[in-house]
GROMACS .gro file of C-alpha atoms in nm:
model
  455
    1UNK     CA    1   4.523  12.687  -1.516
    2UNK     CA    2   4.653  12.944  -1.281
    3UNK     CA    3   5.016  12.927  -1.163
    4UNK     CA    4   5.068  13.223  -0.917
    5UNK     CA    5   5.385  13.333  -0.751
    6UNK     CA    6   5.276  13.403  -0.393
    7UNK     CA    7   5.604  13.527  -0.285
    8UNK     CA    8   5.553  13.868  -0.440
    9UNK     CA    9   5.261  14.115  -0.456
   10UNK     CA   10   5.022  14.222  -0.187
   11UNK     CA   11   4.931  13.964   0.072
   12UNK     CA   12   4.563  14.079   0.080
   13UNK     CA   13   4.539  14.032  -0.296
   14UNK     CA   14   4.665  13.670  -0.268
   15UNK     CA   15   4.413  13.596   0.002
   16UNK     CA   16   4.125  13.724  -0.232
   17UNK     CA   17   4.266  13.536  -0.518
   18UNK     CA   18   4.270  13.208  -0.329
   19UNK     CA   19   4.006  13.247  -0.060
   20UNK     CA   20   3.704  13.364  -0.262
   21UNK     CA   21   3.708  13.067  -0.523
   22UNK     CA   22   3.785  12.833  -0.241
   23UNK     CA   23   3.495  12.951  -0.027
   24UNK     CA   24   3.272  12.934  -0.335
   25UNK     CA   25   3.384  12.585  -0.409
   26UNK     CA   26   3.328  12.484  -0.049
   27UNK     CA   27   2.983  12.654  -0.060
   28UNK     CA   28   2.880  12.437  -0.358
   29UNK     CA   29   3.029  12.138  -0.178
   30UNK     CA   30   2.811  12.204   0.128
   31UNK     CA   31   2.501  12.282  -0.084
   32UNK     CA   32   2.581  11.962  -0.256
   33UNK     CA   33   2.551  11.786   0.084
   34UNK     CA   34   2.250  11.998   0.167
   35UNK     CA   35   2.069  11.861  -0.142
   36UNK     CA   36   2.144  11.509  -0.014
   37UNK     CA   37   2.009  11.589   0.328
   38UNK     CA   38   1.691  11.750   0.173
   39UNK     CA   39   1.615  11.450  -0.038
   40UNK     CA   40   1.687  11.209   0.258
   41UNK     CA   41   1.435  11.419   0.463
   42UNK     CA   42   1.176  11.365   0.189
   43UNK     CA   43   1.203  10.995   0.233
   44UNK     CA   44   1.210  10.989   0.628
   45UNK     CA   45   1.375  11.095   0.944
   46UNK     CA   46   1.531  10.744   0.957
   47UNK     CA   47   1.685  10.820   0.619
   48UNK     CA   48   1.838  11.143   0.746
   49UNK     CA   49   1.969  10.974   1.062
   50UNK     CA   50   2.111  10.686   0.852
   51UNK     CA   51   2.285  10.934   0.628
   52UNK     CA   52   2.446  11.096   0.929
   53UNK     CA   53   2.594  10.772   1.078
   54UNK     CA   54   2.688  10.626   0.739
   55UNK     CA   55   2.874  10.934   0.635
   56UNK     CA   56   3.036  10.954   0.976
   57UNK     CA   57   3.194  10.603   0.911
   58UNK     CA   58   3.291  10.703   0.554
   59UNK     CA   59   3.460  11.018   0.691
   60UNK     CA   60   3.756  10.822   0.843
   61UNK     CA   61   3.860  10.715   0.480
   62UNK     CA   62   3.792  11.051   0.347
   63UNK     CA   63   4.047  11.191   0.610
   64UNK     CA   64   4.324  11.022   0.409
   65UNK     CA   65   4.242  11.246   0.118
   66UNK     CA   66   4.237  11.557   0.340
   67UNK     CA   67   4.587  11.460   0.463
   68UNK     CA   68   4.728  11.397   0.119
   69UNK     CA   69   4.584  11.721  -0.010
   70UNK     CA   70   4.743  11.912   0.284
   71UNK     CA   71   5.070  11.727   0.225
   72UNK     CA   72   5.064  11.831  -0.145
   73UNK     CA   73   4.984  12.194  -0.044
   74UNK     CA   74   5.293  12.209   0.190
   75UNK     CA   75   5.551  12.008  -0.008
   76UNK     CA   76   5.465  12.134  -0.353
   77UNK     CA   77   5.416  12.480  -0.223
   78UNK     CA   78   5.753  12.493  -0.042
   79UNK     CA   79   5.930  12.370  -0.362
   80UNK     CA   80   5.729  12.614  -0.576
   81UNK     CA   81   5.852  12.896  -0.329
   82UNK     CA   82   6.213  12.777  -0.396
   83UNK     CA   83   6.149  12.781  -0.771
   84UNK     CA   84   6.249  12.401  -0.781
   85UNK     CA   85   6.042  12.267  -1.076
   86UNK     CA   86   6.199  11.924  -1.054
   87UNK     CA   87   6.104  11.876  -0.698
   88UNK     CA   88   5.759  12.029  -0.751
   89UNK     CA   89   5.695  11.766  -1.030
   90UNK     CA   90   5.836  11.474  -0.818
   91UNK     CA   91   5.598  11.545  -0.536
   92UNK     CA   92   5.303  11.601  -0.777
   93UNK     CA   93   5.355  11.259  -0.940
   94UNK     CA   94   5.441  11.079  -0.632
   95UNK     CA   95   5.145  11.233  -0.453
   96UNK     CA   96   4.901  11.096  -0.726
   97UNK     CA   97   5.056  10.753  -0.706
   98UNK     CA   98   5.040  10.761  -0.321
   99UNK     CA   99   4.673  10.855  -0.339
  100UNK     CA  100   4.594  10.577  -0.584
  101UNK     CA  101   4.757  10.310  -0.364
  102UNK     CA  102   4.591  10.452  -0.058
  103UNK     CA  103   4.248  10.437  -0.221
  104UNK     CA  104   4.279  10.076  -0.311
  105UNK     CA  105   4.381   9.971   0.037
  106UNK     CA  106   4.113  10.177   0.216
  107UNK     CA  107   3.822  10.032  -0.005
  108UNK     CA  108   3.917   9.688   0.123
  109UNK     CA  109   3.963   9.796   0.490
  110UNK     CA  110   3.641  10.002   0.468
  111UNK     CA  111   3.433   9.704   0.337
  112UNK     CA  112   3.552   9.502   0.643
  113UNK     CA  113   3.517   9.747   0.937
  114UNK     CA  114   3.262   9.997   0.825
  115UNK     CA  115   2.948   9.817   0.943
  116UNK     CA  116   3.104   9.749   1.294
  117UNK     CA  117   3.176  10.127   1.325
  118UNK     CA  118   2.808  10.209   1.244
  119UNK     CA  119   2.691   9.952   1.498
  120UNK     CA  120   2.882  10.136   1.766
  121UNK     CA  121   2.676  10.444   1.732
  122UNK     CA  122   2.331  10.324   1.654
  123UNK     CA  123   2.066  10.100   1.775
  124UNK     CA  124   1.905   9.816   1.574
  125UNK     CA  125   1.647   9.940   1.339
  126UNK     CA  126   1.564  10.121   1.012
  127UNK     CA  127   1.807  10.405   1.048
  128UNK     CA  128   2.107  10.163   1.117
  129UNK     CA  129   2.011   9.959   0.810
  130UNK     CA  130   1.997  10.282   0.602
  131UNK     CA  131   2.339  10.390   0.725
  132UNK     CA  132   2.496  10.064   0.657
  133UNK     CA  133   2.366  10.045   0.299
  134UNK     CA  134   2.465  10.405   0.234
  135UNK     CA  135   2.816  10.335   0.360
  136UNK     CA  136   2.863  10.035   0.127
  137UNK     CA  137   2.758  10.243  -0.183
  138UNK     CA  138   2.988  10.538  -0.089
  139UNK     CA  139   3.290  10.304  -0.105
  140UNK     CA  140   3.260  10.326  -0.481
  141UNK     CA  141   3.301  10.711  -0.455
  142UNK     CA  142   3.620  10.688  -0.261
  143UNK     CA  143   3.862  10.712  -0.564
  144UNK     CA  144   3.669  11.036  -0.670
  145UNK     CA  145   3.712  11.190  -0.331
  146UNK     CA  146   4.078  11.102  -0.253
  147UNK     CA  147   4.221  11.174  -0.593
  148UNK     CA  148   4.022  11.506  -0.615
  149UNK     CA  149   4.154  11.621  -0.277
  150UNK     CA  150   4.506  11.535  -0.371
  151UNK     CA  151   4.477  11.719  -0.695
  152UNK     CA  152   4.324  12.019  -0.528
  153UNK     CA  153   4.622  12.035  -0.278
  154UNK     CA  154   4.854  12.036  -0.588
  155UNK     CA  155   4.660  12.307  -0.762
  156UNK     CA  156   4.628  12.531  -0.449
  157UNK     CA  157   5.009  12.500  -0.410
  158UNK     CA  158   5.028  12.675  -0.744
  159UNK     CA  159   4.777  12.943  -0.646
  160UNK     CA  160   4.474  12.781  -0.817
  161UNK     CA  161   4.159  12.742  -0.622
  162UNK     CA  162   3.929  12.807  -0.916
  163UNK     CA  163   3.948  12.456  -1.068
  164UNK     CA  164   3.792  12.299  -0.760
  165UNK     CA  165   3.533  12.573  -0.742
  166UNK     CA  166   3.419  12.507  -1.100
  167UNK     CA  167   3.424  12.128  -1.042
  168UNK     CA  168   3.210  12.151  -0.727
  169UNK     CA  169   2.973  12.388  -0.897
  170UNK     CA  170   2.920  12.143  -1.172
  171UNK     CA  171   2.873  11.851  -0.919
  172UNK     CA  172   2.615  12.053  -0.736
  173UNK     CA  173   2.384  12.105  -1.025
  174UNK     CA  174   2.445  11.739  -1.138
  175UNK     CA  175   2.340  11.628  -0.790
  176UNK     CA  176   2.011  11.831  -0.813
  177UNK     CA  177   1.914  11.642  -1.112
  178UNK     CA  178   2.061  11.292  -1.018
  179UNK     CA  179   1.916  11.264  -0.676
  180UNK     CA  180   1.542  11.264  -0.774
  181UNK     CA  181   1.632  11.066  -1.088
  182UNK     CA  182   1.784  10.773  -0.896
  183UNK     CA  183   1.561  10.796  -0.595
  184UNK     CA  184   1.234  10.798  -0.771
  185UNK     CA  185   1.325  10.673  -1.116
  186UNK     CA  186   1.146  10.722  -1.442
  187UNK     CA  187   0.844  10.480  -1.487
  188UNK     CA  188   0.920  10.234  -1.754
  189UNK     CA  189   1.284  10.357  -1.811
  190UNK     CA  190   1.489  10.376  -1.481
  191UNK     CA  191   1.366  10.197  -1.162
  192UNK     CA  192   1.362  10.403  -0.848
  193UNK     CA  193   1.625  10.308  -0.596
  194UNK     CA  194   1.495  10.491  -0.293
  195UNK     CA  195   1.758  10.599  -0.038
  196UNK     CA  196   2.043  10.431  -0.218
  197UNK     CA  197   1.985  10.648  -0.513
  198UNK     CA  198   2.141  10.938  -0.318
  199UNK     CA  199   2.467  10.740  -0.289
  200UNK     CA  200   2.468  10.651  -0.661
  201UNK     CA  201   2.435  11.024  -0.743
  202UNK     CA  202   2.732  11.088  -0.523
  203UNK     CA  203   2.948  10.828  -0.698
  204UNK     CA  204   2.883  10.966  -1.048
  205UNK     CA  205   2.915  11.341  -0.956
  206UNK     CA  206   3.220  11.294  -0.749
  207UNK     CA  207   3.390  11.095  -1.012
  208UNK     CA  208   3.335  11.390  -1.252
  209UNK     CA  209   3.497  11.618  -0.993
  210UNK     CA  210   3.799  11.398  -0.985
  211UNK     CA  211   3.838  11.387  -1.356
  212UNK     CA  212   3.800  11.764  -1.383
  213UNK     CA  213   4.062  11.833  -1.112
  214UNK     CA  214   4.308  11.584  -1.251
  215UNK     CA  215   4.267  11.754  -1.591
  216UNK     CA  216   4.377  12.087  -1.420
  217UNK     CA  217   4.682  11.908  -1.246
  218UNK     CA  218   4.797  11.774  -1.595
  219UNK     CA  219   4.792  12.129  -1.727
  220UNK     CA  220   5.026  12.273  -1.458
  221UNK     CA  221   5.343  12.414  -1.618
  222UNK     CA  222   5.590  12.173  -1.446
  223UNK     CA  223   5.388  11.881  -1.560
  224UNK     CA  224   5.444  11.931  -1.924
  225UNK     CA  225   5.781  11.736  -1.888
  226UNK     CA  226   5.613  11.460  -1.685
  227UNK     CA  227   5.653  11.092  -1.767
  228UNK     CA  228   5.430  10.790  -1.666
  229UNK     CA  229   5.745  10.631  -1.516
  230UNK     CA  230   5.744  10.901  -1.254
  231UNK     CA  231   5.440  10.740  -1.102
  232UNK     CA  232   5.645  10.447  -0.994
  233UNK     CA  233   5.659  10.449  -0.615
  234UNK     CA  234   5.962  10.622  -0.472
  235UNK     CA  235   6.005  10.527  -0.118
  236UNK     CA  236   6.189  10.848  -0.015
  237UNK     CA  237   5.911  11.063  -0.155
  238UNK     CA  238   5.649  10.840  -0.015
  239UNK     CA  239   5.805  10.885   0.333
  240UNK     CA  240   5.815  11.254   0.294
  241UNK     CA  241   5.445  11.250   0.190
  242UNK     CA  242   5.352  11.028   0.464
  243UNK     CA  243   5.539  11.229   0.726
  244UNK     CA  244   5.333  11.535   0.626
  245UNK     CA  245   5.014  11.352   0.567
  246UNK     CA  246   4.988  11.125   0.855
  247UNK     CA  247   4.942  11.382   1.131
  248UNK     CA  248   4.686  11.570   0.936
  249UNK     CA  249   4.488  11.253   0.847
  250UNK     CA  250   4.509  11.122   1.193
  251UNK     CA  251   4.366  11.457   1.310
  252UNK     CA  252   4.070  11.406   1.099
  253UNK     CA  253   4.052  11.042   1.219
  254UNK     CA  254   4.035  11.182   1.572
  255UNK     CA  255   3.755  11.415   1.439
  256UNK     CA  256   3.593  11.096   1.331
  257UNK     CA  257   3.618  10.952   1.669
  258UNK     CA  258   3.486  11.276   1.820
  259UNK     CA  259   3.189  11.251   1.581
  260UNK     CA  260   3.119  10.891   1.701
  261UNK     CA  261   3.140  11.009   2.057
  262UNK     CA  262   2.884  11.276   1.995
  263UNK     CA  263   2.666  11.035   1.802
  264UNK     CA  264   2.696  10.779   2.082
  265UNK     CA  265   2.592  11.046   2.340
  266UNK     CA  266   2.302  11.163   2.132
  267UNK     CA  267   2.178  10.802   2.062
  268UNK     CA  268   2.040  10.790   2.415
  269UNK     CA  269   1.813  11.085   2.332
  270UNK     CA  270   1.683  10.913   2.011
  271UNK     CA  271   1.703  10.939   1.642
  272UNK     CA  272   1.565  11.284   1.637
  273UNK     CA  273   1.859  11.414   1.824
  274UNK     CA  274   2.108  11.259   1.577
  275UNK     CA  275   1.909  11.396   1.276
  276UNK     CA  276   1.909  11.748   1.446
  277UNK     CA  277   2.279  11.733   1.492
  278UNK     CA  278   2.336  11.627   1.123
  279UNK     CA  279   2.123  11.902   0.984
  280UNK     CA  280   2.269  12.166   1.227
  281UNK     CA  281   2.627  12.074   1.112
  282UNK     CA  282   2.528  12.144   0.752
  283UNK     CA  283   2.411  12.485   0.850
  284UNK     CA  284   2.727  12.546   1.055
  285UNK     CA  285   2.927  12.449   0.749
  286UNK     CA  286   2.758  12.699   0.526
  287UNK     CA  287   2.828  12.990   0.762
  288UNK     CA  288   3.180  12.879   0.813
  289UNK     CA  289   3.269  12.884   0.447
  290UNK     CA  290   3.415  13.224   0.412
  291UNK     CA  291   3.639  13.146   0.719
  292UNK     CA  292   3.738  12.809   0.570
  293UNK     CA  293   3.823  12.963   0.236
  294UNK     CA  294   4.044  13.225   0.408
  295UNK     CA  295   4.215  13.012   0.653
  296UNK     CA  296   4.270  12.747   0.378
  297UNK     CA  297   4.433  13.014   0.161
  298UNK     CA  298   4.693  13.071   0.444
  299UNK     CA  299   4.849  12.725   0.375
  300UNK     CA  300   4.980  12.785   0.017
  301UNK     CA  301   5.065  13.156   0.095
  302UNK     CA  302   5.264  13.066   0.406
  303UNK     CA  303   5.419  12.758   0.244
  304UNK     CA  304   5.549  12.936  -0.067
  305UNK     CA  305   5.692  13.228   0.138
  306UNK     CA  306   5.845  12.982   0.390
  307UNK     CA  307   6.005  12.794   0.105
  308UNK     CA  308   6.131  13.130  -0.022
  309UNK     CA  309   6.273  13.212   0.327
  310UNK     CA  310   6.058  13.530   0.342
  311UNK     CA  311   5.961  13.519   0.700
  312UNK     CA  312   5.818  13.865   0.716
  313UNK     CA  313   5.555  13.762   0.455
  314UNK     CA  314   5.468  13.459   0.642
  315UNK     CA  315   5.402  13.675   0.960
  316UNK     CA  316   5.208  13.925   0.755
  317UNK     CA  317   4.989  13.647   0.615
  318UNK     CA  318   4.908  13.498   0.954
  319UNK     CA  319   4.807  13.838   1.105
  320UNK     CA  320   4.601  13.937   0.809
  321UNK     CA  321   4.413  13.594   0.836
  322UNK     CA  322   4.341  13.645   1.203
  323UNK     CA  323   4.230  14.010   1.181
  324UNK     CA  324   3.999  13.940   0.881
  325UNK     CA  325   3.868  13.623   1.040
  326UNK     CA  326   3.767  13.797   1.362
  327UNK     CA  327   3.552  14.043   1.169
  328UNK     CA  328   3.397  13.756   0.964
  329UNK     CA  329   3.309  13.542   1.263
  330UNK     CA  330   3.171  13.820   1.476
  331UNK     CA  331   2.922  13.891   1.194
  332UNK     CA  332   2.817  13.530   1.174
  333UNK     CA  333   2.723  13.474   1.538
  334UNK     CA  334   2.391  13.658   1.552
  335UNK     CA  335   2.268  13.464   1.249
  336UNK     CA  336   2.327  13.145   1.432
  337UNK     CA  337   2.166  13.262   1.759
  338UNK     CA  338   1.858  13.419   1.616
  339UNK     CA  339   1.798  13.246   1.278
  340UNK     CA  340   1.900  12.892   1.364
  341UNK     CA  341   1.553  12.768   1.409
  342UNK     CA  342   1.439  12.912   1.077
  343UNK     CA  343   1.740  12.755   0.898
  344UNK     CA  344   1.664  12.412   1.058
  345UNK     CA  345   1.303  12.428   0.922
  346UNK     CA  346   1.425  12.443   0.571
  347UNK     CA  347   1.531  12.081   0.610
  348UNK     CA  348   1.270  11.937   0.838
  349UNK     CA  349   0.917  12.006   0.964
  350UNK     CA  350   0.980  11.796   1.280
  351UNK     CA  351   0.932  12.047   1.557
  352UNK     CA  352   1.149  11.852   1.800
  353UNK     CA  353   1.431  11.811   1.548
  354UNK     CA  354   1.420  12.194   1.487
  355UNK     CA  355   1.423  12.276   1.861
  356UNK     CA  356   1.723  12.048   1.934
  357UNK     CA  357   1.925  12.170   1.624
  358UNK     CA  358   1.863  12.529   1.724
  359UNK     CA  359   1.997  12.472   2.070
  360UNK     CA  360   2.319  12.340   1.918
  361UNK     CA  361   2.350  12.637   1.680
  362UNK     CA  362   2.319  12.882   1.977
  363UNK     CA  363   2.615  12.734   2.150
  364UNK     CA  364   2.793  12.725   1.820
  365UNK     CA  365   2.753  13.103   1.764
  366UNK     CA  366   3.005  13.158   2.059
  367UNK     CA  367   3.254  12.917   1.911
  368UNK     CA  368   3.298  13.062   1.552
  369UNK     CA  369   3.590  13.290   1.629
  370UNK     CA  370   3.760  12.996   1.815
  371UNK     CA  371   3.709  12.770   1.508
  372UNK     CA  372   3.861  13.039   1.288
  373UNK     CA  373   4.174  13.045   1.499
  374UNK     CA  374   4.203  12.684   1.511
  375UNK     CA  375   4.173  12.643   1.131
  376UNK     CA  376   4.437  12.911   1.070
  377UNK     CA  377   4.673  12.758   1.319
  378UNK     CA  378   4.643  12.420   1.138
  379UNK     CA  379   4.733  12.581   0.805
  380UNK     CA  380   5.026  12.762   0.962
  381UNK     CA  381   5.165  12.458   1.125
  382UNK     CA  382   5.134  12.258   0.805
  383UNK     CA  383   5.306  12.528   0.601
  384UNK     CA  384   5.591  12.518   0.860
  385UNK     CA  385   5.610  12.139   0.801
  386UNK     CA  386   5.527  12.081   1.163
  387UNK     CA  387   5.195  11.900   1.122
  388UNK     CA  388   5.260  11.664   1.403
  389UNK     CA  389   5.141  11.959   1.639
  390UNK     CA  390   4.803  11.957   1.465
  391UNK     CA  391   4.762  11.601   1.574
  392UNK     CA  392   4.828  11.664   1.939
  393UNK     CA  393   4.595  11.953   1.933
  394UNK     CA  394   4.326  11.740   1.783
  395UNK     CA  395   4.386  11.448   2.029
  396UNK     CA  396   4.320  11.673   2.313
  397UNK     CA  397   4.043  11.876   2.159
  398UNK     CA  398   3.849  11.630   1.959
  399UNK     CA  399   3.961  11.306   2.143
  400UNK     CA  400   3.999  11.343   2.519
  401UNK     CA  401   3.815  11.687   2.553
  402UNK     CA  402   3.496  11.605   2.385
  403UNK     CA  403   3.469  11.258   2.546
  404UNK     CA  404   3.555  11.380   2.894
  405UNK     CA  405   3.352  11.700   2.908
  406UNK     CA  406   3.034  11.542   2.751
  407UNK     CA  407   3.076  11.253   3.005
  408UNK     CA  408   3.108  11.496   3.288
  409UNK     CA  409   2.810  11.713   3.194
  410UNK     CA  410   2.581  11.419   3.109
  411UNK     CA  411   2.678  11.140   3.342
  412UNK     CA  412   2.794  11.343   3.644
  413UNK     CA  413   2.566  11.653   3.622
  414UNK     CA  414   2.271  11.478   3.457
  415UNK     CA  415   2.223  11.725   3.165
  416UNK     CA  416   2.042  11.639   2.846
  417UNK     CA  417   2.142  11.737   2.492
  418UNK     CA  418   2.268  12.067   2.637
  419UNK     CA  419   2.541  11.866   2.802
  420UNK     CA  420   2.663  11.740   2.468
  421UNK     CA  421   2.667  12.091   2.322
  422UNK     CA  422   2.840  12.257   2.618
  423UNK     CA  423   3.093  11.968   2.633
  424UNK     CA  424   3.182  12.032   2.271
  425UNK     CA  425   3.218  12.399   2.348
  426UNK     CA  426   3.451  12.357   2.653
  427UNK     CA  427   3.672  12.107   2.462
  428UNK     CA  428   3.701  12.349   2.159
  429UNK     CA  429   3.776  12.659   2.386
  430UNK     CA  430   4.054  12.488   2.588
  431UNK     CA  431   4.187  12.321   2.281
  432UNK     CA  432   4.229  12.673   2.119
  433UNK     CA  433   4.444  12.792   2.432
  434UNK     CA  434   4.676  12.493   2.388
  435UNK     CA  435   4.699  12.547   2.005
  436UNK     CA  436   4.779  12.915   2.044
  437UNK     CA  437   5.067  12.835   2.286
  438UNK     CA  438   5.206  12.576   2.050
  439UNK     CA  439   5.178  12.826   1.754
  440UNK     CA  440   5.379  13.090   1.938
  441UNK     CA  441   5.647  12.839   2.010
  442UNK     CA  442   5.676  12.708   1.655
  443UNK     CA  443   5.674  13.060   1.516
  444UNK     CA  444   5.971  13.147   1.736
  445UNK     CA  445   6.161  12.847   1.613
  446UNK     CA  446   6.081  12.865   1.251
  447UNK     CA  447   6.040  13.234   1.161
  448UNK     CA  448   6.163  13.422   1.461
  449UNK     CA  449   5.817  13.468   1.616
  450UNK     CA  450   5.504  13.667   1.514
  451UNK     CA  451   5.561  13.988   1.691
  452UNK     CA  452   5.732  14.153   1.385
  453UNK     CA  453   5.384  14.149   1.206
  454UNK     CA  454   5.258  14.418   1.461
  455UNK     CA  455   5.534  14.656   1.383
   0.00000   0.00000   0.00000
């Protein structure tokens, strides 16, 4: 298990150390999802559409895991930067305790409200039924997701992004074998489960990820002195975690709302439009992986150096992230514009689904650099312990902006699916301008501004 001091040594080297394994882990995570989409496509277009809406409902609960992971990255990272082992261990133990309690509560809540959320964005029929069943099965995977995300935040705060990479590589290869096994079965031995077999494969493989990540957490140096009694809820620590977690999780919840707005808008154009959007998102995720790895690495690097009060290194990290990110995203844009149709055809042979998905990817090609800036801004604000601003940015961009601009282009100007894509684009672009203004203000307050990085 790695335990790297990010407050010394070349910033560029720390980005490579953290970003490359993180991007590889996310690559296998995305390929893991691609495997699911592929096998759903072998069943039917309704299965692909059902997977898209079922996972969208499940995403709101997963957002709690993203928030806890970010909270661990900031709180443990700051304590690690100050070389405060006692505080680091306290937040690790309380973070795992908090994640466990949250998981139990969410399973109960999800079982009650999940089907109603799916009904909001679908019409009665086969794809709604498939999505509802898929959602119920995924509830059993929730402990695996939330505890794995929490543990990964802890490990990244110590400079370790390799453990999650290895876990996701193992899960990907397991998923390749488990999906056909549970979908089709083995005559005389294992009955085929059809579409629900995809969900069972997710439950088993994600539980394996959780166990592997928690094994890494237990091997962190400061955990050698840990005691089970430290898992007992400490309200002061819970409040600190909640204060850091809530804005990030709510931001993802707003993203969930945004996804439902898009799904609702697309539902009037039929199941093919929804299936196309689900496939196109997977392709987008693959090309964003290097950017996500790099911008995610900014959080532990900035958090440790902010904890150590080395503001020059925080500024250096932010500028390095932005400059490198621009080079990466400019290179990805032509791939989406010219190769989007070919990429879509890997997952479906439905000509209309391919055409609709390619139209989204063409709009997306202009947004990649904006996404990079937004992701890095989120990491910076979390490292500064100012995650509340990520929520306000998200509320505008993914809440108001997406809903308003899609409504404007479709209801007022009478556009088709292009109105959905362009509405997303306008919301993302204007949200970036707001986010940049907020970042400059927070940087002046916390580290004396970002200008020193250009000197």
